[in-house]
XYZ file of C-alpha atoms in Angstrom:
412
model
C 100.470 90.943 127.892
C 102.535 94.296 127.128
C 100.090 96.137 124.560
C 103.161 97.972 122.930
C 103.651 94.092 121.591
C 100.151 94.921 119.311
C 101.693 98.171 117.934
C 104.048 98.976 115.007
C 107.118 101.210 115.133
C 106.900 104.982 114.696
C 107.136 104.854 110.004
C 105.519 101.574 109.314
C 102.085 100.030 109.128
C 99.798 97.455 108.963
C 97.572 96.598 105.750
C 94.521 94.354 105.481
C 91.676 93.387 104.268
C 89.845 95.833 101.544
C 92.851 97.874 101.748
C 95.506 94.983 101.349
C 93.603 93.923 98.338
C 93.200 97.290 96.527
C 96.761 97.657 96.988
C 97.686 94.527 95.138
C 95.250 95.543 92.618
C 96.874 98.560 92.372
C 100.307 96.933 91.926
C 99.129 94.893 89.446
C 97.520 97.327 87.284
C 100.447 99.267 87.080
C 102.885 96.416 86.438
C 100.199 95.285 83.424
C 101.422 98.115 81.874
C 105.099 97.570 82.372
C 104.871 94.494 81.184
C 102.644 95.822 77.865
C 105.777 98.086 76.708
C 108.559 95.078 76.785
C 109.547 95.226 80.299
C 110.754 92.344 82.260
C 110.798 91.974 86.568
C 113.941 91.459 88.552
C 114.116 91.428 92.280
C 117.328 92.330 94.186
C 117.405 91.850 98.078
C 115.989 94.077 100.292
C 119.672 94.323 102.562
C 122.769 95.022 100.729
C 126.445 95.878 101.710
C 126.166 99.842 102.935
C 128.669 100.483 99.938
C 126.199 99.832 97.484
C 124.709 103.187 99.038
C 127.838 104.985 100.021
C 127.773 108.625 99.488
C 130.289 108.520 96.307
C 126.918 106.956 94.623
C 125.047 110.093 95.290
C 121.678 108.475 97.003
C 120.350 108.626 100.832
C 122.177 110.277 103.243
C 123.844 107.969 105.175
C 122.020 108.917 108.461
C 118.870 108.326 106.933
C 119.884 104.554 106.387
C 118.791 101.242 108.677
C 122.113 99.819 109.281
C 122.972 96.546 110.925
C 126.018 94.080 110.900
C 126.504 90.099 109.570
C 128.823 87.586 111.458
C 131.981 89.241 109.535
C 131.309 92.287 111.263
C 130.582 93.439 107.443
C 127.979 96.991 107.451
C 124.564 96.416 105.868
C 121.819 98.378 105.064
C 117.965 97.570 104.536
C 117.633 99.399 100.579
C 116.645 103.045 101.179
C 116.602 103.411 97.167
C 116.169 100.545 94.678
C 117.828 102.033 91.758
C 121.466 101.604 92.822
C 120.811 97.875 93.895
C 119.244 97.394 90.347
C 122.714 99.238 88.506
C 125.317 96.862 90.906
C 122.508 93.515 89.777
C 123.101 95.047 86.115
C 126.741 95.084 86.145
C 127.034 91.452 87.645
C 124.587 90.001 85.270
C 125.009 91.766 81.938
C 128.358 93.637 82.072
C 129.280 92.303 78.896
C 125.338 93.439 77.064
C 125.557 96.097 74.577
C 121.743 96.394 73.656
C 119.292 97.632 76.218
C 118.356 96.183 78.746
C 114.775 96.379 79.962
C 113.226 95.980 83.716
C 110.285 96.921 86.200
C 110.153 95.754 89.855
C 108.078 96.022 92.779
C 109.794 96.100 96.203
C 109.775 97.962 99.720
C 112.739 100.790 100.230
C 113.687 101.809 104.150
C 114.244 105.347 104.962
C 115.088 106.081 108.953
C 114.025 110.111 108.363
C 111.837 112.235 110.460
C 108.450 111.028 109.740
C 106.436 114.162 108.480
C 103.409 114.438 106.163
C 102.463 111.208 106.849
C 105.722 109.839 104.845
C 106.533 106.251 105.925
C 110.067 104.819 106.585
C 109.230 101.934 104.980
C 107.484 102.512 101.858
C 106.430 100.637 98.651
C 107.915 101.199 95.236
C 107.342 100.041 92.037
C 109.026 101.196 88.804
C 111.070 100.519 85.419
C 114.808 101.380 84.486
C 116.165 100.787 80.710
C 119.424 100.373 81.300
C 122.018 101.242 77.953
C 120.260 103.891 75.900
C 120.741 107.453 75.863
C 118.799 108.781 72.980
C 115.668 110.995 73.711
C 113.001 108.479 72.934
C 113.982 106.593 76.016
C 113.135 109.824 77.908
C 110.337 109.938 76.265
C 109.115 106.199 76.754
C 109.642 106.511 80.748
C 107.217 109.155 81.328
C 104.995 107.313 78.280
C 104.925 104.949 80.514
C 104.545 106.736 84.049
C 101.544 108.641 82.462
C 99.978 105.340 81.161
C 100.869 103.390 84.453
C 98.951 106.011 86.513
C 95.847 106.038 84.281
C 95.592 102.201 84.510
C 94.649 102.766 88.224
C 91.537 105.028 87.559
C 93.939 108.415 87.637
C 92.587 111.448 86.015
C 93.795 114.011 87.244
C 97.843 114.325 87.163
C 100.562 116.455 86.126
C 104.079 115.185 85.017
C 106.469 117.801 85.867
C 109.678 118.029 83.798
C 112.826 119.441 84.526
C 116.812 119.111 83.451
C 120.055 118.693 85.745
C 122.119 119.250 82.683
C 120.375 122.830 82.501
C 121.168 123.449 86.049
C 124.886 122.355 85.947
C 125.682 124.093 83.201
C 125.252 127.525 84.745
C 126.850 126.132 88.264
C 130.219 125.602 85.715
C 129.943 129.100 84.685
C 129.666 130.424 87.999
C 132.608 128.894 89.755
C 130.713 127.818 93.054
C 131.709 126.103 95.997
C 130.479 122.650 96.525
C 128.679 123.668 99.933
C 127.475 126.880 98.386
C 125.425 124.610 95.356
C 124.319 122.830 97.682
C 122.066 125.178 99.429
C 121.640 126.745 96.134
C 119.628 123.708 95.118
C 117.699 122.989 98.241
C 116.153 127.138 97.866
C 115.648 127.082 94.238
C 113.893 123.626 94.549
C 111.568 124.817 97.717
C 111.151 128.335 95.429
C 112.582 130.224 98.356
C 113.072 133.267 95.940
C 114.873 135.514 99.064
C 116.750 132.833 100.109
C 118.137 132.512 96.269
C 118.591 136.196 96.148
C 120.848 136.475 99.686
C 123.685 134.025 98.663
C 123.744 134.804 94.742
C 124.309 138.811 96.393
C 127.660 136.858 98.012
C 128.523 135.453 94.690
C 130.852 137.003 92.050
C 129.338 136.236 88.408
C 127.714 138.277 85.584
C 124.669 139.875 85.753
C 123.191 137.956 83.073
C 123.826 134.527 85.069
C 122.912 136.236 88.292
C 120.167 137.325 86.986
C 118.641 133.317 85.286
C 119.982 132.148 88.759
C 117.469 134.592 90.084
C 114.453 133.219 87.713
C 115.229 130.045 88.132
C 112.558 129.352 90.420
C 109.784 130.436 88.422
C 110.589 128.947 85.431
C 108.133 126.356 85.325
C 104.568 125.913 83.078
C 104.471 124.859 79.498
C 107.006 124.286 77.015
C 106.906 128.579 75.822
C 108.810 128.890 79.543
C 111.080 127.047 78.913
C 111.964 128.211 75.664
C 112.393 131.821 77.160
C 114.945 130.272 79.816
C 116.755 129.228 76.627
C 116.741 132.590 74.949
C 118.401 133.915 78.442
C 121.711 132.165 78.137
C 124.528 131.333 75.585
C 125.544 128.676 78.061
C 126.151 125.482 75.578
C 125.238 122.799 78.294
C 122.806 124.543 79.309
C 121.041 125.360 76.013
C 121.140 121.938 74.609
C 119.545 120.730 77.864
C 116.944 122.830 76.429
C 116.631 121.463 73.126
C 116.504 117.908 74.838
C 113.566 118.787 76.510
C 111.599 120.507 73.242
C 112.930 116.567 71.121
C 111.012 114.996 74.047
C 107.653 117.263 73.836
C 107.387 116.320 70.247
C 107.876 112.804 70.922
C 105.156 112.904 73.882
C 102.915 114.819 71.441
C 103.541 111.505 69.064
C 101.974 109.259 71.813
C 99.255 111.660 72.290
C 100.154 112.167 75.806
C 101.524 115.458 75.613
C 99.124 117.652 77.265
C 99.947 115.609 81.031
C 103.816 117.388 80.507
C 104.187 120.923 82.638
C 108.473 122.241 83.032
C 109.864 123.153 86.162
C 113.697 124.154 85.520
C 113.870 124.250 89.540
C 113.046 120.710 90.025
C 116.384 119.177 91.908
C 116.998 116.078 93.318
C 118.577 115.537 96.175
C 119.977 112.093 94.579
C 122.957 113.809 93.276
C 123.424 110.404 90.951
C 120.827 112.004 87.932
C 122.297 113.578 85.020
C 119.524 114.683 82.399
C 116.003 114.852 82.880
C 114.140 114.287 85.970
C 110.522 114.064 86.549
C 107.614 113.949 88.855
C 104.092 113.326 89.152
C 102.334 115.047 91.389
C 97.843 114.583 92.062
C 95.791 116.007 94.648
C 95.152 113.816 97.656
C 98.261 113.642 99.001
C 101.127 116.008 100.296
C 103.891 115.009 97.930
C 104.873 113.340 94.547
C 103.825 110.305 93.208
C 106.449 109.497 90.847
C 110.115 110.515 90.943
C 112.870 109.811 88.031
C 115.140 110.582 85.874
C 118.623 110.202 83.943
C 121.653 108.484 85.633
C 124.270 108.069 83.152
C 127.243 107.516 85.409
C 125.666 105.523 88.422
C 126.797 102.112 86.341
C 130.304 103.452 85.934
C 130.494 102.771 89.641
C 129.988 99.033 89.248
C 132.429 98.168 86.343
C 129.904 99.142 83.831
C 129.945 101.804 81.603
C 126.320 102.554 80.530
C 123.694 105.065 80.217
C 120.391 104.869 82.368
C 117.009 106.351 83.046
C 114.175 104.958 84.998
C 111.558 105.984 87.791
C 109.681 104.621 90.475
C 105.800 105.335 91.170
C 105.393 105.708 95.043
C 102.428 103.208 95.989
C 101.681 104.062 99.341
C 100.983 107.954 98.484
C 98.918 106.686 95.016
C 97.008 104.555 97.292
C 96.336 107.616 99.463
C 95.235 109.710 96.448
C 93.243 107.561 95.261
C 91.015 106.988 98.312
C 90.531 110.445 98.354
C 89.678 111.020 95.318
C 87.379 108.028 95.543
C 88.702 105.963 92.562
C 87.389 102.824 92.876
C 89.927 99.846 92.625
C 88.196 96.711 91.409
C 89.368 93.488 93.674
C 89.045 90.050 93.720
C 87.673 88.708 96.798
C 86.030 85.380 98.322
C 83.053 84.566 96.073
C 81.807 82.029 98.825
C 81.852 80.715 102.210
C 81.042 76.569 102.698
C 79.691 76.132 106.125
C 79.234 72.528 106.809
C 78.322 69.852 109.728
C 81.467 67.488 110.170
C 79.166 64.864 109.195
C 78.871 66.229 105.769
C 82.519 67.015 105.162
C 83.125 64.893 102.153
C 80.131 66.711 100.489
C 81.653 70.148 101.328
C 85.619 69.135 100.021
C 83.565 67.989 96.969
C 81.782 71.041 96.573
C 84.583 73.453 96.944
C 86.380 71.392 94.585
C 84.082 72.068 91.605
C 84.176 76.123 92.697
C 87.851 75.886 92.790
C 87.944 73.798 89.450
C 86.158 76.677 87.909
C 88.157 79.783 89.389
C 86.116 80.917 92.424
C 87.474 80.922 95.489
C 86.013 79.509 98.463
C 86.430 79.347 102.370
C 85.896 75.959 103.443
C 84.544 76.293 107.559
C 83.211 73.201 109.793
C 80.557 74.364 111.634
C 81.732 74.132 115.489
C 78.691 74.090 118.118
C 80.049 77.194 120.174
C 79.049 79.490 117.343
C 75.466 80.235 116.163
C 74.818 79.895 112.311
C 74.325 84.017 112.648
C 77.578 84.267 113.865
C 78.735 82.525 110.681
C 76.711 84.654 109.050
C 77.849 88.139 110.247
C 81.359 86.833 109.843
C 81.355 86.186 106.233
C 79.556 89.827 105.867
C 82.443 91.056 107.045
C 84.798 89.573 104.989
C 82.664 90.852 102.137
C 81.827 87.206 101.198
C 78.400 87.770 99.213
C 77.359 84.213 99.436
C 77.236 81.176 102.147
C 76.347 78.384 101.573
C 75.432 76.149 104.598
C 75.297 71.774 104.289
C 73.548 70.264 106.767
C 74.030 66.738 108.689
C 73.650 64.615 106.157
C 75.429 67.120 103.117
C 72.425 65.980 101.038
C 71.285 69.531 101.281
C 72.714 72.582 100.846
C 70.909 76.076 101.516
C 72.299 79.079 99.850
C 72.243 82.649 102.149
C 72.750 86.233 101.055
C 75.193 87.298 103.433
C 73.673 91.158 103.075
C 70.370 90.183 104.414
C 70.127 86.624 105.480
C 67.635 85.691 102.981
C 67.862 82.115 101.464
C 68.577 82.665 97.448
C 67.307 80.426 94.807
């Protein structure tokens, strides 16, 4: 047998046992929480038409997508972002809804990039969008909720980073650039290449005072008092009431005591070009790279038919799960409570028995004892399945002898 057959493409993995079932614990911890503020799941498929991710819509670059063709010669894609499947399911489903809309949803996203980091291609997301309301508190309720989501699964110790397209775009108006020229403009200020920032703004023709904020852009990040300076440094209007959007939202955080988890970075950029307002991210030590990305889209829905503002994010499971095994959280998880080993004589007795466990919510492996395998076989096996208890009937199924599976020793 070829042994590459055993072995998973270069991006993806395997998960099992222990792991498998932290994960789901995981999941379900944070979705708990999504669930506790009024949100509801949806599911969209996990191919679409590559339109849905076209570069108009401002997500992955198309190179970075899994493409593949249907019967009709038609171009799909395996999702390499779940937000713009979740604005076309919106405009289908509730184009005509005027109230928002609220939903969460757990799925896999495919990215074909250079692997680096340790980043899979195929990576798990879960995460919430409220679709039709653009006031501040629904800014504030997403990274309520991020913060609160993340805590649920043992985190301590995380930062929420907060920044503002709308601040960014405002100056980019005022300085008349070329499209290709913001575009490397973003990727230095974002990766705080100060130099880099410095050589093309020394190409540009603007006033000193813009050149300048351009310039301190990338260290205008900490608490809210940085921010506030960034304001005092520009008369820019869209730019200044990007500002004041971001003080509203500190008060309201303050409100749900969760204030003190919020730092500002007015060089956080995306590189999905589809966010309008704020954007966030959560970062933790343990692993390389954030742990939750989102932000504002106001015009993605436009796209479908529907006109309606957006915001949403989407907590990155794979890299939580990573962080949290090295920060030694411990997830709690439900596994087998007991293992029936019986002779095939006594197989009615053993059905019967796991019957009653079952009846009262324990779950039970049900095993016929075959001759080729010695009852310490059994034994080890259930040990390392983590199964605390066996329980072995004999010929007859008249008696049944209960084993620690740690030691071997019979229990009472």
């Amino acid at each position: 047998m070829n042994n590459q057959l055993l072995h998973t493409p270069d991006g993806v993995r395997d998960i099992y046992g222990d792991e498998c079932a932290r994960k789901l614990a995981v999941q379900e911890q944070i979705q708990n929480v999504f669930h506790l503020y009024g949100y509801q799941n949806i599911e969209t498929p996990a191919f679409e038409f590559f339109d849905i991710f076209k570069a108009e819509r401002g997500s992955v670059d198309s190179r970075e997508m899994y493409k593949f063709f249907d019967r009709e010669n038609n171009t799909l894609v395996l999702r390499p972002d779940i937000t713009p499947s979740i604005a076309r399911c919106v405009a289908k489903y509730f184009m005509d809804e005027q109230l928002p809309l609220r939903l969460c949803y757990l799925g896999s996203t495919f990215q074909n990039s250079t692997s680096y980091r340790g980043r899979l291609k195929e990576a798990t997301q879960t995460g919430v969008e409220m679709i039709g309301d653009d006031l501040i508190d629904a800014d504030a309720e997403m990274i309520a909720i991020a913060i609160d989501a993340l805590k649920a699964t043992g985190l301590k110790e995380f930062q929420v980073e907060l920044g503002q397209v709308d601040f960014y775009r405002g100056l980019l108006e005022e300085a008349h650039m070329d499209e290709e020229t913001q575009d490397q403009l973003r990727e230095l200020i974002e990766n705080k290449n100060y130099f880099g920032v410095e050589e093309i703004l020394s190409e540009q023709t603007m006033s000193p005072e813009l050149k300048r904020l351009f310039l301190k852009l990338p260290e205008l990040f900490g608490d809210i008092d940085q921010i506030r300076l960034a304001k005092s440094m520009t008369s820019n209007l869209r730019a200044v009431r990007a500002i004041e959007r971001l003080e509203k939202i500190q008060e309201i955080l303050d409100s749900y005591g969760l204030g003190d988890y919020v730092s500002y970075d007015l060089g956080m950029l995306s590189k999905y070009s589809y966010y309008t307002g704020i954007i966030f991210k959560a970062y933790t030590y343990g692993t390389g790279d954030y742990i939750v990305a989102g932000g504002r889209y106001d015009k993605l829905l436009e796209q479908f038919g529907k006109s309606a503002p957006a915001v949403g994010f989407a907590i990155e499971v794979d890299r939580l799960m990573s962080a949290l095994s090295r920060q030694k959280i411990c997830t709690k998880t439900t596994g087998v409570d007991t293992m029936i080993l019986y002779e095939e004589s006594a197989r009615a007795e053993a059905i019967r028995m796991a019957g009653e466990f079952r009846a009262e919510k324990k779950s039970v492996q049900l095993l016929r004892k075959d001759s080729l395998h010695s009852f310490s076989e059994y034994l080890a096996c259930a040990s390392r399945q983590k199964i605390k208890t066996l329980i072995y009937l004999d010929g007859d199924g008249k008696k049944a002898v209960k084993y620690s599976t740690e030691d071997g020793e019979v229990q009472a």
